[in-house]
mmCIF file of C-alpha atoms and ligand atoms in Angstrom:
data_model
loop_
_atom_site.group_PDB
_atom_site.id
_atom_site.type_symbol
_atom_site.label_atom_id
_atom_site.label_comp_id
_atom_site.label_asym_id
_atom_site.label_seq_id
_atom_site.Cartn_x
_atom_site.Cartn_y
_atom_site.Cartn_z
ATOM 1 C CA MET A 1 -4.357 0.706 -22.546
ATOM 2 C CA LYS A 2 -5.528 3.331 -20.081
ATOM 3 C CA ILE A 3 -5.491 2.430 -16.401
ATOM 4 C CA LEU A 4 -7.635 4.190 -13.831
ATOM 5 C CA VAL A 5 -5.550 4.539 -10.664
ATOM 6 C CA SER A 6 -7.861 5.251 -7.749
ATOM 7 C CA GLY A 7 -6.056 6.847 -4.820
ATOM 8 C CA GLY A 8 -3.171 7.455 -7.204
ATOM 9 C CA ALA A 9 -1.971 10.617 -5.412
ATOM 10 C CA GLY A 10 -1.216 8.562 -2.318
ATOM 11 C CA TYR A 11 1.962 6.779 -1.256
ATOM 12 C CA ILE A 12 1.727 3.477 -3.146
ATOM 13 C CA GLY A 13 -0.434 4.920 -5.922
ATOM 14 C CA SER A 14 2.048 7.634 -6.890
ATOM 15 C CA HIS A 15 4.927 5.135 -7.076
ATOM 16 C CA THR A 16 2.754 2.771 -9.110
ATOM 17 C CA CYS A 17 1.972 5.576 -11.535
ATOM 18 C CA VAL A 18 5.731 5.847 -12.205
ATOM 19 C CA ALA A 19 6.017 2.096 -12.845
ATOM 20 C CA LEU A 20 2.912 2.123 -15.087
ATOM 21 C CA LEU A 21 4.060 5.087 -17.165
ATOM 22 C CA GLU A 22 7.532 3.568 -17.524
ATOM 23 C CA ALA A 23 5.954 0.288 -18.656
ATOM 24 C CA GLY A 24 4.090 2.161 -21.424
ATOM 25 C CA TYR A 25 0.621 2.349 -19.909
ATOM 26 C CA GLU A 26 -1.472 5.518 -19.883
ATOM 27 C CA VAL A 27 -2.948 6.448 -16.540
ATOM 28 C CA VAL A 28 -5.754 8.592 -15.220
ATOM 29 C CA VAL A 29 -5.792 9.271 -11.489
ATOM 30 C CA ALA A 30 -8.884 9.804 -9.370
ATOM 31 C CA ASP A 31 -8.384 10.878 -5.741
ATOM 32 C CA ASN A 32 -10.266 13.070 -3.264
ATOM 33 C CA LEU A 33 -6.949 14.056 -1.655
ATOM 34 C CA VAL A 34 -8.215 13.146 1.820
ATOM 35 C CA ASN A 35 -4.759 11.774 2.655
ATOM 36 C CA SER A 36 -2.554 13.093 -0.133
ATOM 37 C CA SER A 37 -1.693 16.139 -2.170
ATOM 38 C CA ARG A 38 -1.742 17.090 -5.833
ATOM 39 C CA GLU A 39 2.009 17.740 -5.575
ATOM 40 C CA SER A 40 2.824 14.026 -5.589
ATOM 41 C CA LEU A 41 1.497 13.722 -9.123
ATOM 42 C CA ARG A 42 3.305 16.840 -10.296
ATOM 43 C CA ARG A 43 6.496 15.121 -9.111
ATOM 44 C CA VAL A 44 5.546 11.935 -10.960
ATOM 45 C CA GLU A 45 5.089 14.035 -14.107
ATOM 46 C CA GLN A 46 8.504 15.595 -13.522
ATOM 47 C CA LEU A 47 10.071 12.170 -13.042
ATOM 48 C CA THR A 48 8.544 10.502 -16.074
ATOM 49 C CA GLY A 49 8.141 13.481 -18.433
ATOM 50 C CA LYS A 50 4.511 12.439 -18.962
ATOM 51 C CA GLN A 51 1.247 14.193 -18.186
ATOM 52 C CA ILE A 52 -1.222 12.556 -15.793
ATOM 53 C CA PRO A 53 -4.911 13.411 -16.205
ATOM 54 C CA PHE A 54 -6.290 13.978 -12.695
ATOM 55 C CA VAL A 55 -9.872 13.948 -11.484
ATOM 56 C CA GLN A 56 -10.491 15.156 -7.936
ATOM 57 C CA ALA A 57 -13.489 13.108 -6.831
ATOM 58 C CA ASP A 58 -14.770 11.046 -3.964
ATOM 59 C CA LEU A 59 -15.178 7.546 -5.376
ATOM 60 C CA CYS A 60 -18.195 6.959 -3.119
ATOM 61 C CA ASP A 61 -20.009 9.492 -5.344
ATOM 62 C CA ARG A 62 -21.706 7.418 -8.034
ATOM 63 C CA ALA A 63 -22.462 10.353 -10.344
ATOM 64 C CA ALA A 64 -18.817 11.486 -10.202
ATOM 65 C CA VAL A 65 -17.584 7.960 -10.982
ATOM 66 C CA GLU A 66 -20.044 7.629 -13.879
ATOM 67 C CA ALA A 67 -18.807 10.980 -15.253
ATOM 68 C CA LEU A 68 -15.216 9.770 -14.935
ATOM 69 C CA PHE A 69 -15.837 6.615 -16.962
ATOM 70 C CA ASP A 70 -17.828 8.645 -19.534
ATOM 71 C CA GLN A 71 -14.936 11.100 -19.850
ATOM 72 C CA TYR A 72 -12.380 8.284 -20.301
ATOM 73 C CA PRO A 73 -14.118 5.544 -22.324
ATOM 74 C CA ASP A 74 -10.800 3.833 -23.031
ATOM 75 C CA ILE A 75 -10.186 2.747 -19.399
ATOM 76 C CA GLY A 76 -9.281 -0.938 -19.634
ATOM 77 C CA ALA A 77 -8.447 -1.695 -15.977
ATOM 78 C CA VAL A 78 -8.764 -0.191 -12.545
ATOM 79 C CA ILE A 79 -6.086 -0.329 -9.868
ATOM 80 C CA HIS A 80 -7.940 0.479 -6.682
ATOM 81 C CA PHE A 81 -5.759 2.034 -3.964
ATOM 82 C CA ALA A 82 -8.301 4.517 -2.592
ATOM 83 C CA ALA A 83 -9.015 3.673 1.037
ATOM 84 C CA LEU A 84 -8.598 4.893 4.574
ATOM 85 C CA LYS A 85 -5.763 2.841 6.084
ATOM 86 C CA ALA A 86 -4.900 3.759 9.696
ATOM 87 C CA VAL A 87 -5.571 0.777 11.952
ATOM 88 C CA GLY A 88 -5.884 2.759 15.206
ATOM 89 C CA GLU A 89 -8.145 5.379 13.658
ATOM 90 C CA SER A 90 -10.357 2.590 12.245
ATOM 91 C CA VAL A 91 -10.999 1.381 15.806
ATOM 92 C CA ARG A 92 -12.078 4.888 16.851
ATOM 93 C CA LYS A 93 -14.059 5.621 13.664
ATOM 94 C CA PRO A 94 -15.362 2.269 12.364
ATOM 95 C CA LEU A 95 -18.342 3.758 10.532
ATOM 96 C CA GLU A 96 -16.111 6.139 8.548
ATOM 97 C CA TYR A 97 -13.864 3.209 7.551
ATOM 98 C CA TYR A 98 -16.657 0.827 6.596
ATOM 99 C CA THR A 99 -18.505 3.572 4.711
ATOM 100 C CA ASN A 100 -15.524 4.856 2.784
ATOM 101 C CA ASN A 101 -13.700 1.632 1.984
ATOM 102 C CA LEU A 102 -16.749 -0.427 1.123
ATOM 103 C CA THR A 103 -18.770 2.228 -0.642
ATOM 104 C CA ASN A 104 -16.015 3.486 -2.926
ATOM 105 C CA THR A 105 -15.161 -0.061 -3.963
ATOM 106 C CA LEU A 106 -18.787 -1.058 -4.605
ATOM 107 C CA THR A 107 -19.370 2.145 -6.539
ATOM 108 C CA LEU A 108 -16.355 1.489 -8.737
ATOM 109 C CA LEU A 109 -17.399 -2.089 -9.376
ATOM 110 C CA ASN A 110 -20.958 -1.117 -10.291
ATOM 111 C CA VAL A 111 -19.799 1.621 -12.668
ATOM 112 C CA MET A 112 -17.131 -0.625 -14.166
ATOM 113 C CA ARG A 113 -19.826 -3.192 -14.920
ATOM 114 C CA SER A 114 -22.103 -0.694 -16.622
ATOM 115 C CA HIS A 115 -19.150 0.503 -18.716
ATOM 116 C CA GLY A 116 -17.884 -2.980 -19.630
ATOM 117 C CA VAL A 117 -14.563 -2.697 -17.747
ATOM 118 C CA ARG A 118 -13.564 -6.181 -16.612
ATOM 119 C CA ASN A 119 -10.111 -5.871 -14.968
ATOM 120 C CA PHE A 120 -9.624 -4.856 -11.333
ATOM 121 C CA VAL A 121 -6.572 -4.883 -9.089
ATOM 122 C CA PHE A 122 -7.367 -4.584 -5.392
ATOM 123 C CA SER A 123 -5.042 -3.346 -2.656
ATOM 124 C CA SER A 124 -5.394 -5.970 -0.010
ATOM 125 C CA SER A 125 -3.062 -6.454 2.930
ATOM 126 C CA ALA A 126 -1.223 -9.038 4.987
ATOM 127 C CA THR A 127 -3.541 -7.824 7.734
ATOM 128 C CA VAL A 128 -6.080 -10.362 6.370
ATOM 129 C CA TYR A 129 -3.899 -13.134 7.843
ATOM 130 C CA GLY A 130 -4.635 -11.842 11.360
ATOM 131 C CA ASP A 131 -2.272 -13.459 13.845
ATOM 132 C CA PRO A 132 -0.659 -16.045 11.552
ATOM 133 C CA GLU A 133 -0.288 -19.589 12.901
ATOM 134 C CA THR A 134 2.936 -20.139 10.967
ATOM 135 C CA VAL A 135 5.414 -18.130 8.886
ATOM 136 C CA PRO A 136 6.166 -17.762 6.026
ATOM 137 C CA ILE A 137 2.525 -17.192 5.083
ATOM 138 C CA ARG A 138 1.037 -18.766 1.951
ATOM 139 C CA GLU A 139 -2.058 -17.451 0.251
ATOM 140 C CA ASP A 140 -4.112 -20.418 1.466
ATOM 141 C CA ALA A 141 -3.478 -19.608 5.138
ATOM 142 C CA PRO A 142 -6.610 -18.900 7.202
ATOM 143 C CA CYS A 143 -7.820 -15.312 7.206
ATOM 144 C CA SER A 144 -9.220 -13.203 10.004
ATOM 145 C CA ALA A 145 -9.331 -9.554 11.067
ATOM 146 C CA THR A 146 -8.684 -7.879 14.385
ATOM 147 C CA ASN A 147 -9.748 -4.301 13.607
ATOM 148 C CA PRO A 148 -12.258 -2.471 11.361
ATOM 149 C CA TYR A 149 -9.608 -1.579 8.787
ATOM 150 C CA GLY A 150 -8.629 -5.235 8.412
ATOM 151 C CA CYS A 151 -12.333 -6.171 8.249
ATOM 152 C CA THR A 152 -12.827 -3.818 5.272
ATOM 153 C CA LYS A 153 -10.063 -5.682 3.405
ATOM 154 C CA LEU A 154 -11.452 -9.068 4.380
ATOM 155 C CA PHE A 155 -15.041 -8.141 3.425
ATOM 156 C CA LEU A 156 -13.939 -6.668 0.083
ATOM 157 C CA GLU A 157 -11.874 -9.762 -0.700
ATOM 158 C CA ARG A 158 -15.019 -11.810 -0.090
ATOM 159 C CA ILE A 159 -17.220 -9.540 -2.178
ATOM 160 C CA LEU A 160 -14.739 -9.630 -5.060
ATOM 161 C CA THR A 161 -14.461 -13.409 -4.788
ATOM 162 C CA ASP A 162 -18.244 -13.733 -5.021
ATOM 163 C CA CYS A 163 -18.375 -11.359 -7.984
ATOM 164 C CA CYS A 164 -15.755 -13.428 -9.838
ATOM 165 C CA ALA A 165 -17.629 -16.670 -9.050
ATOM 166 C CA ALA A 166 -20.779 -15.192 -10.528
ATOM 167 C CA ASP A 167 -19.175 -13.646 -13.596
ATOM 168 C CA PRO A 168 -16.481 -15.509 -15.466
ATOM 169 C CA THR A 169 -15.644 -12.441 -17.575
ATOM 170 C CA LEU A 170 -14.453 -10.491 -14.515
ATOM 171 C CA ASN A 171 -10.715 -10.541 -13.710
ATOM 172 C CA VAL A 172 -9.620 -9.538 -10.203
ATOM 173 C CA ALA A 173 -6.208 -9.570 -8.573
ATOM 174 C CA LEU A 174 -6.302 -9.465 -4.777
ATOM 175 C CA LEU A 175 -2.795 -8.310 -3.926
ATOM 176 C CA ARG A 176 -1.869 -8.814 -0.292
ATOM 177 C CA TYR A 177 0.871 -6.307 0.473
ATOM 178 C CA PHE A 178 3.200 -6.891 3.359
ATOM 179 C CA ASN A 179 4.907 -3.794 4.823
ATOM 180 C CA PRO A 180 5.665 -1.218 2.085
ATOM 181 C CA ILE A 181 8.461 1.216 2.929
ATOM 182 C CA GLY A 182 11.088 3.309 1.119
ATOM 183 C CA ALA A 183 10.708 5.827 -1.663
ATOM 184 C CA HIS A 184 11.516 6.291 -5.330
ATOM 185 C CA PRO A 185 15.340 6.392 -5.697
ATOM 186 C CA SER A 186 15.131 9.964 -7.065
ATOM 187 C CA GLY A 187 13.973 11.269 -3.661
ATOM 188 C CA LEU A 188 11.205 13.163 -5.444
ATOM 189 C CA ILE A 189 8.261 11.106 -4.190
ATOM 190 C CA GLY A 190 7.758 9.214 -0.953
ATOM 191 C CA GLU A 191 5.461 8.673 2.027
ATOM 192 C CA ASP A 192 4.037 11.823 3.557
ATOM 193 C CA PRO A 193 1.979 10.855 6.612
ATOM 194 C CA ASN A 194 -0.263 13.347 8.422
ATOM 195 C CA GLY A 195 0.883 14.189 11.965
ATOM 196 C CA ILE A 196 2.834 11.710 14.038
ATOM 197 C CA PRO A 197 3.404 8.536 11.976
ATOM 198 C CA ASN A 198 1.862 5.273 13.169
ATOM 199 C CA ASN A 199 4.103 3.013 11.098
ATOM 200 C CA LEU A 200 7.643 2.085 11.988
ATOM 201 C CA VAL A 201 9.755 3.464 9.163
ATOM 202 C CA PRO A 202 8.054 6.859 8.802
ATOM 203 C CA TYR A 203 8.461 7.219 12.593
ATOM 204 C CA ILE A 204 12.165 6.289 12.459
ATOM 205 C CA ALA A 205 12.629 8.784 9.616
ATOM 206 C CA LYS A 206 11.296 11.629 11.790
ATOM 207 C CA VAL A 207 13.544 10.607 14.709
ATOM 208 C CA ALA A 208 16.532 10.413 12.342
ATOM 209 C CA ALA A 209 15.682 13.914 11.116
ATOM 210 C CA GLY A 210 15.490 15.212 14.699
ATOM 211 C CA GLU A 211 11.756 16.002 14.489
ATOM 212 C CA LEU A 212 10.812 13.356 17.058
ATOM 213 C CA GLU A 213 12.844 12.567 20.142
ATOM 214 C CA CYS A 214 13.181 8.790 20.038
ATOM 215 C CA LEU A 215 11.636 5.644 18.652
ATOM 216 C CA HIS A 216 9.308 3.775 20.988
ATOM 217 C CA VAL A 217 9.859 0.077 20.356
ATOM 218 C CA PHE A 218 6.572 -1.689 21.005
ATOM 219 C CA GLY A 219 7.685 -4.743 22.964
ATOM 220 C CA GLY A 220 11.062 -6.376 23.554
ATOM 221 C CA ASP A 221 9.547 -9.662 24.762
ATOM 222 C CA TRP A 222 8.128 -11.135 21.516
ATOM 223 C CA PRO A 223 9.202 -14.689 20.640
ATOM 224 C CA THR A 224 11.573 -13.471 17.869
ATOM 225 C CA HIS A 225 15.346 -13.443 17.448
ATOM 226 C CA ASP A 226 15.831 -10.218 19.401
ATOM 227 C CA GLY A 227 12.471 -9.896 21.157
ATOM 228 C CA THR A 228 11.106 -7.191 18.843
ATOM 229 C CA GLY A 229 8.363 -7.647 16.223
ATOM 230 C CA VAL A 230 9.346 -9.101 12.819
ATOM 231 C CA ARG A 231 7.800 -7.989 9.521
ATOM 232 C CA ASP A 232 8.312 -8.441 5.780
ATOM 233 C CA TYR A 233 9.286 -4.963 4.603
ATOM 234 C CA ILE A 234 8.992 -4.438 0.873
ATOM 235 C CA HIS A 235 10.342 -1.531 -1.186
ATOM 236 C CA VAL A 236 7.454 0.538 -2.565
ATOM 237 C CA MET A 237 8.936 0.446 -6.095
ATOM 238 C CA ASP A 238 9.023 -3.377 -5.993
ATOM 239 C CA LEU A 239 5.395 -3.260 -4.886
ATOM 240 C CA ALA A 240 4.648 -0.870 -7.756
ATOM 241 C CA GLU A 241 6.192 -3.302 -10.246
ATOM 242 C CA GLY A 242 4.011 -6.064 -8.765
ATOM 243 C CA HIS A 243 0.970 -4.111 -10.027
ATOM 244 C CA VAL A 244 2.384 -3.974 -13.536
ATOM 245 C CA ALA A 245 2.872 -7.755 -13.377
ATOM 246 C CA ALA A 246 -0.706 -8.194 -12.061
ATOM 247 C CA LEU A 247 -2.138 -6.242 -14.997
ATOM 248 C CA LYS A 248 -0.420 -8.650 -17.362
ATOM 249 C CA LYS A 249 -1.932 -11.547 -15.454
ATOM 250 C CA LEU A 250 -5.434 -10.040 -15.729
ATOM 251 C CA ALA A 251 -4.917 -9.644 -19.489
ATOM 252 C CA GLU A 252 -4.750 -13.469 -19.651
ATOM 253 C CA ASN A 253 -8.361 -13.588 -18.361
ATOM 254 C CA CYS A 254 -7.298 -15.206 -15.131
ATOM 255 C CA GLY A 255 -10.522 -14.677 -13.197
ATOM 256 C CA LEU A 256 -9.765 -14.370 -9.484
ATOM 257 C CA PHE A 257 -6.051 -14.245 -8.656
ATOM 258 C CA VAL A 258 -4.925 -13.967 -5.036
ATOM 259 C CA CYS A 259 -1.291 -13.219 -4.359
ATOM 260 C CA ASN A 260 1.143 -12.076 -1.624
ATOM 261 C CA LEU A 261 3.497 -9.226 -2.474
ATOM 262 C CA GLY A 262 6.388 -9.505 -0.061
ATOM 263 C CA THR A 263 10.073 -10.323 -0.073
ATOM 264 C CA GLY A 264 9.907 -13.523 2.014
ATOM 265 C CA LYS A 265 12.390 -12.071 4.538
ATOM 266 C CA GLY A 266 11.584 -10.939 8.049
ATOM 267 C CA TYR A 267 13.336 -8.086 9.846
ATOM 268 C CA SER A 268 12.869 -7.062 13.458
ATOM 269 C CA VAL A 269 12.255 -3.539 14.676
ATOM 270 C CA LEU A 270 15.880 -3.372 15.842
ATOM 271 C CA ASP A 271 17.181 -4.764 12.512
ATOM 272 C CA VAL A 272 15.330 -1.929 10.733
ATOM 273 C CA LEU A 273 16.541 0.623 13.209
ATOM 274 C CA HIS A 274 20.172 -0.431 12.646
ATOM 275 C CA ALA A 275 19.735 -0.431 8.843
ATOM 276 C CA TYR A 276 18.331 3.060 9.083
ATOM 277 C CA GLU A 277 21.273 4.181 11.242
ATOM 278 C CA ALA A 278 23.607 2.978 8.521
ATOM 279 C CA ALA A 279 21.547 4.870 5.897
ATOM 280 C CA CYS A 280 21.457 8.179 7.734
ATOM 281 C CA GLY A 281 24.953 7.910 9.183
ATOM 282 C CA HIS A 282 24.173 8.552 12.873
ATOM 283 C CA PRO A 283 22.691 6.702 15.868
ATOM 284 C CA ILE A 284 18.915 6.802 16.321
ATOM 285 C CA PRO A 285 17.714 6.906 19.948
ATOM 286 C CA TYR A 286 15.083 4.445 21.105
ATOM 287 C CA VAL A 287 13.305 3.239 24.243
ATOM 288 C CA MET A 288 11.607 -0.044 24.953
ATOM 289 C CA ASP A 289 7.873 0.289 25.537
ATOM 290 C CA PRO A 290 5.141 -2.301 26.215
ATOM 291 C CA ARG A 291 3.602 -4.196 23.308
ATOM 292 C CA ARG A 292 1.124 -2.291 21.130
ATOM 293 C CA PRO A 293 -2.405 -3.828 21.380
ATOM 294 C CA GLY A 294 -3.304 -5.872 18.298
ATOM 295 C CA ASP A 295 0.308 -6.441 17.175
ATOM 296 C CA VAL A 296 1.616 -9.882 16.200
ATOM 297 C CA ALA A 297 5.067 -11.345 16.806
ATOM 298 C CA ALA A 298 6.095 -12.167 13.261
ATOM 299 C CA CYS A 299 4.592 -11.871 9.818
ATOM 300 C CA TRP A 300 6.345 -12.549 6.537
ATOM 301 C CA ALA A 301 5.323 -13.835 3.163
ATOM 302 C CA ASP A 302 5.896 -16.925 1.175
ATOM 303 C CA PRO A 303 6.389 -15.054 -2.097
ATOM 304 C CA SER A 304 6.641 -18.130 -4.365
ATOM 305 C CA LYS A 305 3.228 -17.726 -5.990
ATOM 306 C CA ALA A 306 4.131 -14.221 -7.215
ATOM 307 C CA ARG A 307 7.385 -15.544 -8.564
ATOM 308 C CA GLU A 308 5.812 -18.522 -10.311
ATOM 309 C CA GLU A 309 2.609 -16.947 -11.586
ATOM 310 C CA LEU A 310 3.455 -13.292 -12.035
ATOM 311 C CA GLY A 311 7.143 -13.669 -12.826
ATOM 312 C CA TRP A 312 7.722 -11.039 -10.125
ATOM 313 C CA THR A 313 10.198 -10.957 -7.292
ATOM 314 C CA ALA A 314 11.290 -8.111 -5.030
ATOM 315 C CA ARG A 315 14.723 -6.712 -5.951
ATOM 316 C CA TYR A 316 15.501 -4.143 -3.264
ATOM 317 C CA GLY A 317 17.057 -5.077 0.088
ATOM 318 C CA ILE A 318 16.505 -3.480 3.486
ATOM 319 C CA GLU A 319 19.568 -1.216 2.999
ATOM 320 C CA GLU A 320 18.041 0.376 -0.128
ATOM 321 C CA MET A 321 14.651 0.608 1.511
ATOM 322 C CA CYS A 322 16.169 2.651 4.357
ATOM 323 C CA ALA A 323 18.513 4.639 2.099
ATOM 324 C CA THR A 324 15.657 5.734 -0.222
ATOM 325 C CA SER A 325 13.404 6.555 2.750
ATOM 326 C CA TRP A 326 16.188 8.712 4.189
ATOM 327 C CA LYS A 327 16.824 10.443 0.856
ATOM 328 C CA TRP A 328 13.141 11.343 0.585
ATOM 329 C CA GLN A 329 12.967 12.453 4.266
ATOM 330 C CA SER A 330 16.153 14.529 4.184
ATOM 331 C CA ARG A 331 15.338 16.262 0.890
ATOM 332 C CA ASN A 332 11.657 16.847 1.753
ATOM 333 C CA PRO A 333 11.565 17.519 5.500
ATOM 334 C CA ASN A 334 7.992 18.876 5.121
ATOM 335 C CA GLY A 335 6.879 16.154 2.740
ATOM 336 C CA TYR A 336 4.898 17.676 -0.108
ATOM 337 C CA GLY A 337 4.123 20.754 1.957
ATOM 338 C CA GLU A 338 0.570 21.859 2.654
ATOM 339 C CA LYS A 339 -2.125 19.204 2.048
HETATM 340 P P1 NAD B 401 -2.523 6.542 1.048
HETATM 341 O O1 NAD B 401 -3.437 7.059 2.102
HETATM 342 O O2 NAD B 401 -1.238 7.214 0.832
HETATM 343 O O3 NAD B 401 -3.311 6.473 -0.365
HETATM 344 C C1 NAD B 401 -4.695 6.259 -0.446
HETATM 345 C C2 NAD B 401 -5.277 7.346 -1.335
HETATM 346 O O4 NAD B 401 -6.696 7.140 -1.474
HETATM 347 C C3 NAD B 401 -5.076 8.752 -0.776
HETATM 348 O O5 NAD B 401 -4.496 9.556 -1.748
HETATM 349 C C4 NAD B 401 -6.502 9.212 -0.435
HETATM 350 O O6 NAD B 401 -6.627 10.610 -0.605
HETATM 351 C C5 NAD B 401 -7.352 8.397 -1.385
HETATM 352 N N1 NAD B 401 -8.722 8.136 -0.996
HETATM 353 C C6 NAD B 401 -9.191 7.560 0.147
HETATM 354 N N2 NAD B 401 -10.515 7.461 0.095
HETATM 355 C C7 NAD B 401 -10.928 7.956 -1.108
HETATM 356 C C8 NAD B 401 -12.220 8.117 -1.743
HETATM 357 N N3 NAD B 401 -13.341 7.746 -1.153
HETATM 358 N N4 NAD B 401 -12.226 8.662 -2.963
HETATM 359 C C9 NAD B 401 -11.081 9.043 -3.580
HETATM 360 N N5 NAD B 401 -9.865 8.927 -3.029
HETATM 361 C C10 NAD B 401 -9.795 8.368 -1.823
HETATM 362 O O7 NAD B 401 -2.298 4.976 1.341
HETATM 363 P P2 NAD B 401 -1.274 3.952 0.704
HETATM 364 O O8 NAD B 401 -0.299 3.583 1.740
HETATM 365 O O9 NAD B 401 -0.815 4.451 -0.602
HETATM 366 O O10 NAD B 401 -2.236 2.697 0.503
HETATM 367 C C11 NAD B 401 -2.863 2.407 -0.731
HETATM 368 C C12 NAD B 401 -3.713 1.181 -0.562
HETATM 369 O O11 NAD B 401 -2.934 0.088 -0.135
HETATM 370 C C13 NAD B 401 -4.831 1.310 0.476
HETATM 371 O O12 NAD B 401 -5.973 0.615 -0.017
HETATM 372 C C14 NAD B 401 -4.267 0.591 1.663
HETATM 373 O O13 NAD B 401 -5.298 0.102 2.497
HETATM 374 C C15 NAD B 401 -3.468 -0.495 1.027
HETATM 375 N N6 NAD B 401 -2.371 -1.018 1.864
HETATM 376 C C16 NAD B 401 -1.461 -0.139 2.362
HETATM 377 C C17 NAD B 401 -0.414 -0.654 3.131
HETATM 378 C C18 NAD B 401 0.613 0.312 3.731
HETATM 379 O O14 NAD B 401 1.270 -0.085 4.721
HETATM 380 N N7 NAD B 401 0.794 1.515 3.241
HETATM 381 C C19 NAD B 401 -0.300 -2.016 3.381
HETATM 382 C C20 NAD B 401 -1.265 -2.871 2.844
HETATM 383 C C21 NAD B 401 -2.311 -2.351 2.064
HETATM 384 C C1 WQD B 402 5.855 -2.693 12.290
HETATM 385 C C2 WQD B 402 6.599 -3.155 13.539
HETATM 386 C C3 WQD B 402 5.403 -2.620 15.552
HETATM 387 C C4 WQD B 402 5.834 1.740 15.189
HETATM 388 C C5 WQD B 402 0.523 -2.013 9.634
HETATM 389 C C6 WQD B 402 -0.930 -2.396 9.482
HETATM 390 C C7 WQD B 402 -1.103 -3.314 8.337
HETATM 391 C C8 WQD B 402 -0.486 -2.749 7.049
HETATM 392 C C9 WQD B 402 0.903 -2.249 7.259
HETATM 393 C C10 WQD B 402 -2.155 -1.676 5.788
HETATM 394 C C11 WQD B 402 5.635 -3.750 14.594
HETATM 395 C C12 WQD B 402 6.727 -1.888 15.516
HETATM 396 C C13 WQD B 402 5.908 0.378 14.962
HETATM 397 C C14 WQD B 402 6.562 2.303 16.281
HETATM 398 C C15 WQD B 402 7.360 0.094 16.818
HETATM 399 N N1 WQD B 402 -1.225 -1.626 6.576
HETATM 400 N N2 WQD B 402 6.648 -0.435 15.795
HETATM 401 N N3 WQD B 402 7.297 1.439 17.064
HETATM 402 O O1 WQD B 402 1.689 -3.102 12.340
HETATM 403 O O2 WQD B 402 3.077 -4.558 10.787
HETATM 404 O O3 WQD B 402 1.280 -3.179 9.860
HETATM 405 O O4 WQD B 402 0.954 -1.381 8.433
HETATM 406 O O5 WQD B 402 -2.734 -2.616 5.362
HETATM 407 O O6 WQD B 402 -2.475 -3.526 8.196
HETATM 408 O O7 WQD B 402 -1.358 -3.066 10.676
HETATM 409 O O8 WQD B 402 3.298 -2.066 10.632
HETATM 410 O O9 WQD B 402 4.916 -0.210 10.669
HETATM 411 O O10 WQD B 402 2.966 -0.152 12.279
HETATM 412 O O11 WQD B 402 4.782 -1.821 12.642
HETATM 413 O O12 WQD B 402 8.022 -0.603 17.570
HETATM 414 O O13 WQD B 402 6.534 3.508 16.537
HETATM 415 O O14 WQD B 402 7.158 -2.006 14.172
HETATM 416 O O15 WQD B 402 5.123 -3.041 16.852
HETATM 417 O O16 WQD B 402 6.372 -4.794 15.224
HETATM 418 P P1 WQD B 402 2.341 -3.297 11.019
HETATM 419 P P2 WQD B 402 3.965 -0.964 11.543
#
């Protein structure tokens, strides 16, 4: 079966292409390269020895999406990664985030319907749990959003839920990712953020490489074991495998399926810093700063639904997450080069 991977040139999408090709699926990638480069897919081709058809298109463009489905009539499922994802930027540019993330998804869903494609995997996020009342977080925990990016995920979850309620032939997996980090063990593909990274591990990687001076730890006074924020970091290849498992679930005509993809373990900022020091072999300087607005103390998944219903569990530990991140960073100090 052919899978359309929207946003497949990006961080999670490129790793998922590897997992899909290795599982025997054919893929076609559509991406406008707004936050990625064509080079990631060349590396995926190098890694897997398989060709990836690529269409450079903005998925908000209905005519372009129609043409894509006409060109590949054997698409059987869509994995929809394409989105803008920077929380801080979404606060400064809400209209861009709502327009891009909602319009591209609605366009895809409309064109899928007119072409009879019934299977859709959606990249949701643990951000939909807002400030969780308790951890670990189960899928039936209350949802809320604290920023426009999170709202786009929440709104799209709602839209997809309504679509499934109205149409029993539609199968949708809402996959709520926790904090994806790490890189493919080959060191050929990885995360290549623009400018100064917002997220913890890409930032640590640049400090470890000597490109940034020191890590700023956002708050040492959280109610956690060492006072720094705790998150459920998940290796990006485990996350990628979660998508392969979700496709199999959709093939059972499951209708709406909502699932956390996390490890069930929480690590603090300092835990991650120390794991990264072990991976790179030298100390990483840091300073304590005030809390970052909008952050929460602790967030980690109850991953039992994924284990029971997808037969999926995360395999990589924090050591491998940091080691693969460092391998990617040290071998590709400029990422994929020019974007
Ligand atoms: P990414 O920015 O690396 O990948 C997203 C890709 O989508 C990019 O290649 C970008 O060029 C493309 N894109 C964006 N808008 C597009 C459009 N209108 N048309 C075509 N292509 C478009 O991000 P990622 O980290 O790989 O995230 C993938 C998905 O997972 C996103 O939906 C994101 O919101 C979600 N997610 C990410 C994280 C995380 O921490 N990385 C956590 C939870 C959820
Ligand atoms: C992790 C921890 C920070 C940077 C974000 C999005 C979420 C999801 C994943 C998409 C926190 C601390 C960070 C730094 C630090 N994305 N930190 N210094 O905030 O859990 O989640 O990415 O859906 O929606 O909000 O991830 O990596 O930014 O932060 O101390 O320079 O590291 O305070 O405790 P977060 P993160």
